[in-house]
mmCIF file of C-alpha atoms in Angstrom:
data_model
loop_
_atom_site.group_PDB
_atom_site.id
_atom_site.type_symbol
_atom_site.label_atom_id
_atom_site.label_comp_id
_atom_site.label_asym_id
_atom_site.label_seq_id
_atom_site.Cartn_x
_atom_site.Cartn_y
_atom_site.Cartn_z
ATOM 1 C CA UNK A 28 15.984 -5.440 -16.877
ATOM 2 C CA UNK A 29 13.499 -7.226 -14.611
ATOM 3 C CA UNK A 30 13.507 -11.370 -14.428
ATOM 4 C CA UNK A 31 10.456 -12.355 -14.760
ATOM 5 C CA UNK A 32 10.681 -15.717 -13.828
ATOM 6 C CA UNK A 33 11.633 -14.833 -10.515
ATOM 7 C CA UNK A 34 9.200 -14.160 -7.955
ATOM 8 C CA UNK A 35 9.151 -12.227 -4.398
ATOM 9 C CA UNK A 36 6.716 -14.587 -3.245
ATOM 10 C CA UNK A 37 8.991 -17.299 -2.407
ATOM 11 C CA UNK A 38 11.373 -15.511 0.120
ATOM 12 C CA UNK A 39 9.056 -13.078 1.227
ATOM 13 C CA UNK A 40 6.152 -13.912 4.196
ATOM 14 C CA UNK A 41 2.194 -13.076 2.991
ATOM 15 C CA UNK A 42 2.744 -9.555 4.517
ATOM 16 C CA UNK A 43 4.902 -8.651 1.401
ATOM 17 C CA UNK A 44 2.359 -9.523 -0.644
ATOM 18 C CA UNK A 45 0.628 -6.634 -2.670
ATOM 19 C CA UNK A 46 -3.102 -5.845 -0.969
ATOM 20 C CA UNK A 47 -5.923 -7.286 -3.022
ATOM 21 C CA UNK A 48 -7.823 -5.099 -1.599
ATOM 22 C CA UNK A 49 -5.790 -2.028 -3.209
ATOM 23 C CA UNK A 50 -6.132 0.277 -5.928
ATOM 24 C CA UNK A 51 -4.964 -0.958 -9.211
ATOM 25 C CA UNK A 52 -5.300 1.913 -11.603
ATOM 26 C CA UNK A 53 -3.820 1.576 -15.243
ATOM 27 C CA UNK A 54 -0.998 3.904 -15.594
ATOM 28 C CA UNK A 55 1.276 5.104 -18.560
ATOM 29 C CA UNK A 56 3.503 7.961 -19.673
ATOM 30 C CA UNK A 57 3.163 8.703 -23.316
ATOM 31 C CA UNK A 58 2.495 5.263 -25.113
ATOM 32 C CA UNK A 59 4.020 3.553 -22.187
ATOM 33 C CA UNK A 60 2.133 1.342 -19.677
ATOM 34 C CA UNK A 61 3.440 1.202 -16.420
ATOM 35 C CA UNK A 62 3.221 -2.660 -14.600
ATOM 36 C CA UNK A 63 2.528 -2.602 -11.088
ATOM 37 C CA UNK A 64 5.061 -3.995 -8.170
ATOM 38 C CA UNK A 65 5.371 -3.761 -4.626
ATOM 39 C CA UNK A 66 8.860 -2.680 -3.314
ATOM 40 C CA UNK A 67 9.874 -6.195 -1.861
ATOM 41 C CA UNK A 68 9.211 -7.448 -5.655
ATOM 42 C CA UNK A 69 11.727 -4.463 -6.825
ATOM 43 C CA UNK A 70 13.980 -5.526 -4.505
ATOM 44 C CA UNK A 71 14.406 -8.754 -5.051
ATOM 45 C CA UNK A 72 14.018 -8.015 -9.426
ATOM 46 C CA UNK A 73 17.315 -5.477 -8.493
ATOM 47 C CA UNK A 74 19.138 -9.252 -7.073
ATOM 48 C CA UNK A 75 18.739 -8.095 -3.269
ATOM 49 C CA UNK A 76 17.658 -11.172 -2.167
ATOM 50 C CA UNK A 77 20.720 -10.767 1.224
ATOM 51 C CA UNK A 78 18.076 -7.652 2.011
ATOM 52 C CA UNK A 79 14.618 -9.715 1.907
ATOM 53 C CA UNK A 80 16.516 -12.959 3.587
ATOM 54 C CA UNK A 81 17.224 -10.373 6.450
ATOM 55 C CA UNK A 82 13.769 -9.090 6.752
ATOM 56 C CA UNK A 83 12.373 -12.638 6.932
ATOM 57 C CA UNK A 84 15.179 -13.638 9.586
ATOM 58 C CA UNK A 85 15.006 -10.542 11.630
ATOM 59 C CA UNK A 86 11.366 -8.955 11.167
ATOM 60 C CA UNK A 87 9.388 -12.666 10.511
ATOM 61 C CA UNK A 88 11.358 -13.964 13.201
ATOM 62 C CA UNK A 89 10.779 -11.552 15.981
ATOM 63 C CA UNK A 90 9.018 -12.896 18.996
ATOM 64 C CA UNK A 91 7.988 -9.529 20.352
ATOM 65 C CA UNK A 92 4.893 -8.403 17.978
ATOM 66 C CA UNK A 93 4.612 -12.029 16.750
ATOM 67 C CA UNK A 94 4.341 -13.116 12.994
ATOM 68 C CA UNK A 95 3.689 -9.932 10.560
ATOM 69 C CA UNK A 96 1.331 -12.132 8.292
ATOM 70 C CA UNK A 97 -1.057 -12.279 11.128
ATOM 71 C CA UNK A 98 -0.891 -9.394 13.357
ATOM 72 C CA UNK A 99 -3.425 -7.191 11.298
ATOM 73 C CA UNK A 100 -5.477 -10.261 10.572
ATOM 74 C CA UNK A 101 -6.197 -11.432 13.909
ATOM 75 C CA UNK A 102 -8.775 -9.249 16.312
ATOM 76 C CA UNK A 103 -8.020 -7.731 19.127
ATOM 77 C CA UNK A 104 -9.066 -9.853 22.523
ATOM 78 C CA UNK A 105 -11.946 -7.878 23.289
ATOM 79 C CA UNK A 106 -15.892 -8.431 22.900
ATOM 80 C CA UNK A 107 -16.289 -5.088 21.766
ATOM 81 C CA UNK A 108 -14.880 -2.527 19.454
ATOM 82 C CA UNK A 109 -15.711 0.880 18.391
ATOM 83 C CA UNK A 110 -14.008 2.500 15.388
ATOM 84 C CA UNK A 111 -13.590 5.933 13.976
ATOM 85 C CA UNK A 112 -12.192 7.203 11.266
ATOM 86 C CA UNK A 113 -12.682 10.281 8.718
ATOM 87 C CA UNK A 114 -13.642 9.491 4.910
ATOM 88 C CA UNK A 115 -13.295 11.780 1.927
ATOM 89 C CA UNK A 116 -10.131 13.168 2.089
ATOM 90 C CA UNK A 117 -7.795 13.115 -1.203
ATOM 91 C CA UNK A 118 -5.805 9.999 0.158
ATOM 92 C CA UNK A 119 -2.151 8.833 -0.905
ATOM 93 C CA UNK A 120 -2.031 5.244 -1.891
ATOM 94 C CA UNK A 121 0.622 4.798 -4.137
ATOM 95 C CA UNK A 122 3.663 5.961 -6.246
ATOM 96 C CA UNK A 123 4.792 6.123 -9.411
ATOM 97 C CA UNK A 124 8.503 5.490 -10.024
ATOM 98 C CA UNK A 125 10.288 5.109 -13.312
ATOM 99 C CA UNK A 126 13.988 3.707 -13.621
ATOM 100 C CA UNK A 127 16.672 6.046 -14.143
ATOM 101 C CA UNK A 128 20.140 5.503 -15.354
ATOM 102 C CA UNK A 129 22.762 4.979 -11.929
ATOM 103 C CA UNK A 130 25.800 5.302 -12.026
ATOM 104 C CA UNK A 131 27.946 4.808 -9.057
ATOM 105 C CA UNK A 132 30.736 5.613 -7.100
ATOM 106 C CA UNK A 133 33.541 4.861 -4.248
ATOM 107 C CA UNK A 134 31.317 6.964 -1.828
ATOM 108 C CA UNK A 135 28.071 7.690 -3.718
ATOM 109 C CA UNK A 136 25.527 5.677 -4.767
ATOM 110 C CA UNK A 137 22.532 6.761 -6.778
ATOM 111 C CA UNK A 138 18.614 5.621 -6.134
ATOM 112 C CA UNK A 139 17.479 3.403 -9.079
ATOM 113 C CA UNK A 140 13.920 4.774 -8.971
ATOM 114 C CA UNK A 141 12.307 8.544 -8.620
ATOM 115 C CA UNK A 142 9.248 9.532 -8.958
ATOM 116 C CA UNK A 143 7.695 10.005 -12.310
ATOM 117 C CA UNK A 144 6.187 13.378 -12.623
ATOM 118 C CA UNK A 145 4.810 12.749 -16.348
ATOM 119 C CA UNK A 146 3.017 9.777 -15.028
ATOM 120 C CA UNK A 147 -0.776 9.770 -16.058
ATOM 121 C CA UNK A 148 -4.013 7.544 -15.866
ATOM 122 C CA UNK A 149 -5.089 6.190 -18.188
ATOM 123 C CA UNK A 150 -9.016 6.690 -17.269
ATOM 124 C CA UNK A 151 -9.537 9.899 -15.654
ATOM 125 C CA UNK A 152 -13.392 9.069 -14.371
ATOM 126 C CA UNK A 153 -11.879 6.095 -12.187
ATOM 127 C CA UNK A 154 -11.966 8.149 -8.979
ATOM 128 C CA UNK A 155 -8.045 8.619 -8.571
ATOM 129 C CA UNK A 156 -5.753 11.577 -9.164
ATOM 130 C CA UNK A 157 -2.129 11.760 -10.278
ATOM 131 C CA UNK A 158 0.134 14.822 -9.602
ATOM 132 C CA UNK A 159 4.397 14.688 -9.127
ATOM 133 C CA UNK A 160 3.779 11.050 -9.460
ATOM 134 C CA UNK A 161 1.898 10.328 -6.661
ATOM 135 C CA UNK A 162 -1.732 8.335 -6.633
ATOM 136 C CA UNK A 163 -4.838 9.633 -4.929
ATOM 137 C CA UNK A 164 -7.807 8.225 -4.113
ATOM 138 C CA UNK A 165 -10.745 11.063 -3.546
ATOM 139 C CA UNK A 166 -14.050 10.660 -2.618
ATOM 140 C CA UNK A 167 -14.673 9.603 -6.397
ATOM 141 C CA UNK A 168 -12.694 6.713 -5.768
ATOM 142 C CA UNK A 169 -15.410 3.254 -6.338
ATOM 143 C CA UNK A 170 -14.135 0.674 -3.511
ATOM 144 C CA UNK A 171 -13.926 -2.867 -4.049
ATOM 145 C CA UNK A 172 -14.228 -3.800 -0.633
ATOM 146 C CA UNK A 173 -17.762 -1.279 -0.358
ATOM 147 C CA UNK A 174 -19.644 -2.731 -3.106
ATOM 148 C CA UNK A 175 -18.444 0.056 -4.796
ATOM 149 C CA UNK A 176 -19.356 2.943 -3.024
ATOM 150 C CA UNK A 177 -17.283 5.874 -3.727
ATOM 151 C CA UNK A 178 -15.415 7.085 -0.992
ATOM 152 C CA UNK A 179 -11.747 7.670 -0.020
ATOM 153 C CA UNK A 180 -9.799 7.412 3.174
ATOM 154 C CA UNK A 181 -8.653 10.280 5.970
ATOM 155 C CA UNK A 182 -5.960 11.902 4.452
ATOM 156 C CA UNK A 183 -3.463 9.014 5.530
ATOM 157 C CA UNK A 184 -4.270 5.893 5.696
ATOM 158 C CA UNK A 185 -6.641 4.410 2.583
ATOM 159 C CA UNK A 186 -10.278 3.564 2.733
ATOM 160 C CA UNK A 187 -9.860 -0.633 2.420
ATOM 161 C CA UNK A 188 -7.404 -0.401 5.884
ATOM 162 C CA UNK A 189 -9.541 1.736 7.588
ATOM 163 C CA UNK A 190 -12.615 -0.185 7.660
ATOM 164 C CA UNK A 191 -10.624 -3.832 7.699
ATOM 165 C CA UNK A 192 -11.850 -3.325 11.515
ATOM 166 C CA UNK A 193 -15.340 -5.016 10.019
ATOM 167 C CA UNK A 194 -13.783 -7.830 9.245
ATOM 168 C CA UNK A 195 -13.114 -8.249 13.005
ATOM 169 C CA UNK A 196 -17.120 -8.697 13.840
ATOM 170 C CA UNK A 197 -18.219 -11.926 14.859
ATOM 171 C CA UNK A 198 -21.282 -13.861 16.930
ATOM 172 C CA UNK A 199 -19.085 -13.234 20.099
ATOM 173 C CA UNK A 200 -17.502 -9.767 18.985
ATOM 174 C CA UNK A 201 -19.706 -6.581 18.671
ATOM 175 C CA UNK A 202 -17.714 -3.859 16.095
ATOM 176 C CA UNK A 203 -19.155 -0.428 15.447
ATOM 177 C CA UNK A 204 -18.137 1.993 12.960
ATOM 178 C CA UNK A 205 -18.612 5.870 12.772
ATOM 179 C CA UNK A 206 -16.909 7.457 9.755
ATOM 180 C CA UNK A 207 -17.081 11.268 9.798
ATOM 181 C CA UNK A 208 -17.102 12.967 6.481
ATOM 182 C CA UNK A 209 -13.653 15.219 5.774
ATOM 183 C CA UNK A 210 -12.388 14.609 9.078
ATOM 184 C CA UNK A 211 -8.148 14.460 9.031
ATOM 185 C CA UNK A 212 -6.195 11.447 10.700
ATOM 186 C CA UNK A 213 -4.417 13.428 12.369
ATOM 187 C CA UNK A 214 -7.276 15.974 13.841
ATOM 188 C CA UNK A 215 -9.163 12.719 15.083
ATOM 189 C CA UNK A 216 -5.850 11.326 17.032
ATOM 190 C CA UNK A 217 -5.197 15.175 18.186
ATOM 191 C CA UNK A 218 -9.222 15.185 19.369
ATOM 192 C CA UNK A 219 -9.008 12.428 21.753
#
């Protein structure tokens, strides 16, 4: 069972941190409602707190891309930036796991978590889909960080990190967006 009193926050830098500008769909399975966690909080719930000490000593520390709780805030050092990026593709951005019983071994050990295929929402007119336990946003999808607009991201990477390139625009920084309906990730990068 989880501890609740314990909390990844305190070992883990702000890039750990769940995105609060993320999805947070209610779940369930059955009568069960399913609590949301990001992986360094299941971690650390499962007592690996030697595996989250050694991603803040090695990762945090590393002098080569600089501190991870900053790299994606800051802007590039340019005056101007152009984006594109396709909308309106079903999107993944999330899974669904449920705990299984382990059992181990001398030479096997057994993943705590799988996906949960019986997973469902529990509002099917919030814009996201469900199937083998993995969430979907679609182009039905309202976005918190659009005013609402209903849109979804490329096919890879989710609508809110896509356009976090806005953020970016200042009095001294020109940023211009072009989002092409149903256009793939990949196809764009492929394009170039």
């Amino acid at each position: 069972p989880f501890k609740k009193e314990k909390s990844f926050k305190r070992i883990c830098s702000l890039v750990c941190e769940p995105s609060k500008d993320g999805a947070s769909p209610k779940i369930m399975r059955g009568d069960e409602m399913f609590h949301e966690y990001p992986g360094y909080d299941i971690i650390e719930r499962e007592g690996l707190t030697d595996t989250l000490q050694m991603i803040k000593d090695v990762y945090d520390k590393d002098t080569l891309i600089g501190p991870r709780n900053k790299s994606s805030y800051d802007p590039p050092p340019v005056k101007r930036i152009h984006a594109i990026y396709g909308i309106n593709l079903p999107t993944e951005i999330g899974s669904i796991y449920r705990r299984k019983d382990t059992y181990f071994t001398d030479s096997n050990l057994k993943n705590l978590y799988k996906l949960d295929p019986k997973a469902m929402l529990c509002d099917k007119k919030a814009g996201y889909t469900v199937k083998g336990g993995i969430l979907m946003e679609t182009n039905k999808t309202p976005q918190a960080v659009a005013d609402g607009r209903q849109v979804s991201g490329d096919g890879t990477v989710p609508f809110w990190s896509l356009q976090h390139c806005k953020t970016w625009k200042a009095a001294d920084r020109e940023v211009t967006v072009v989002e092409l309906d149903k256009a793939e990730h990949r196809e764009i990068l492929a394009d170039s």
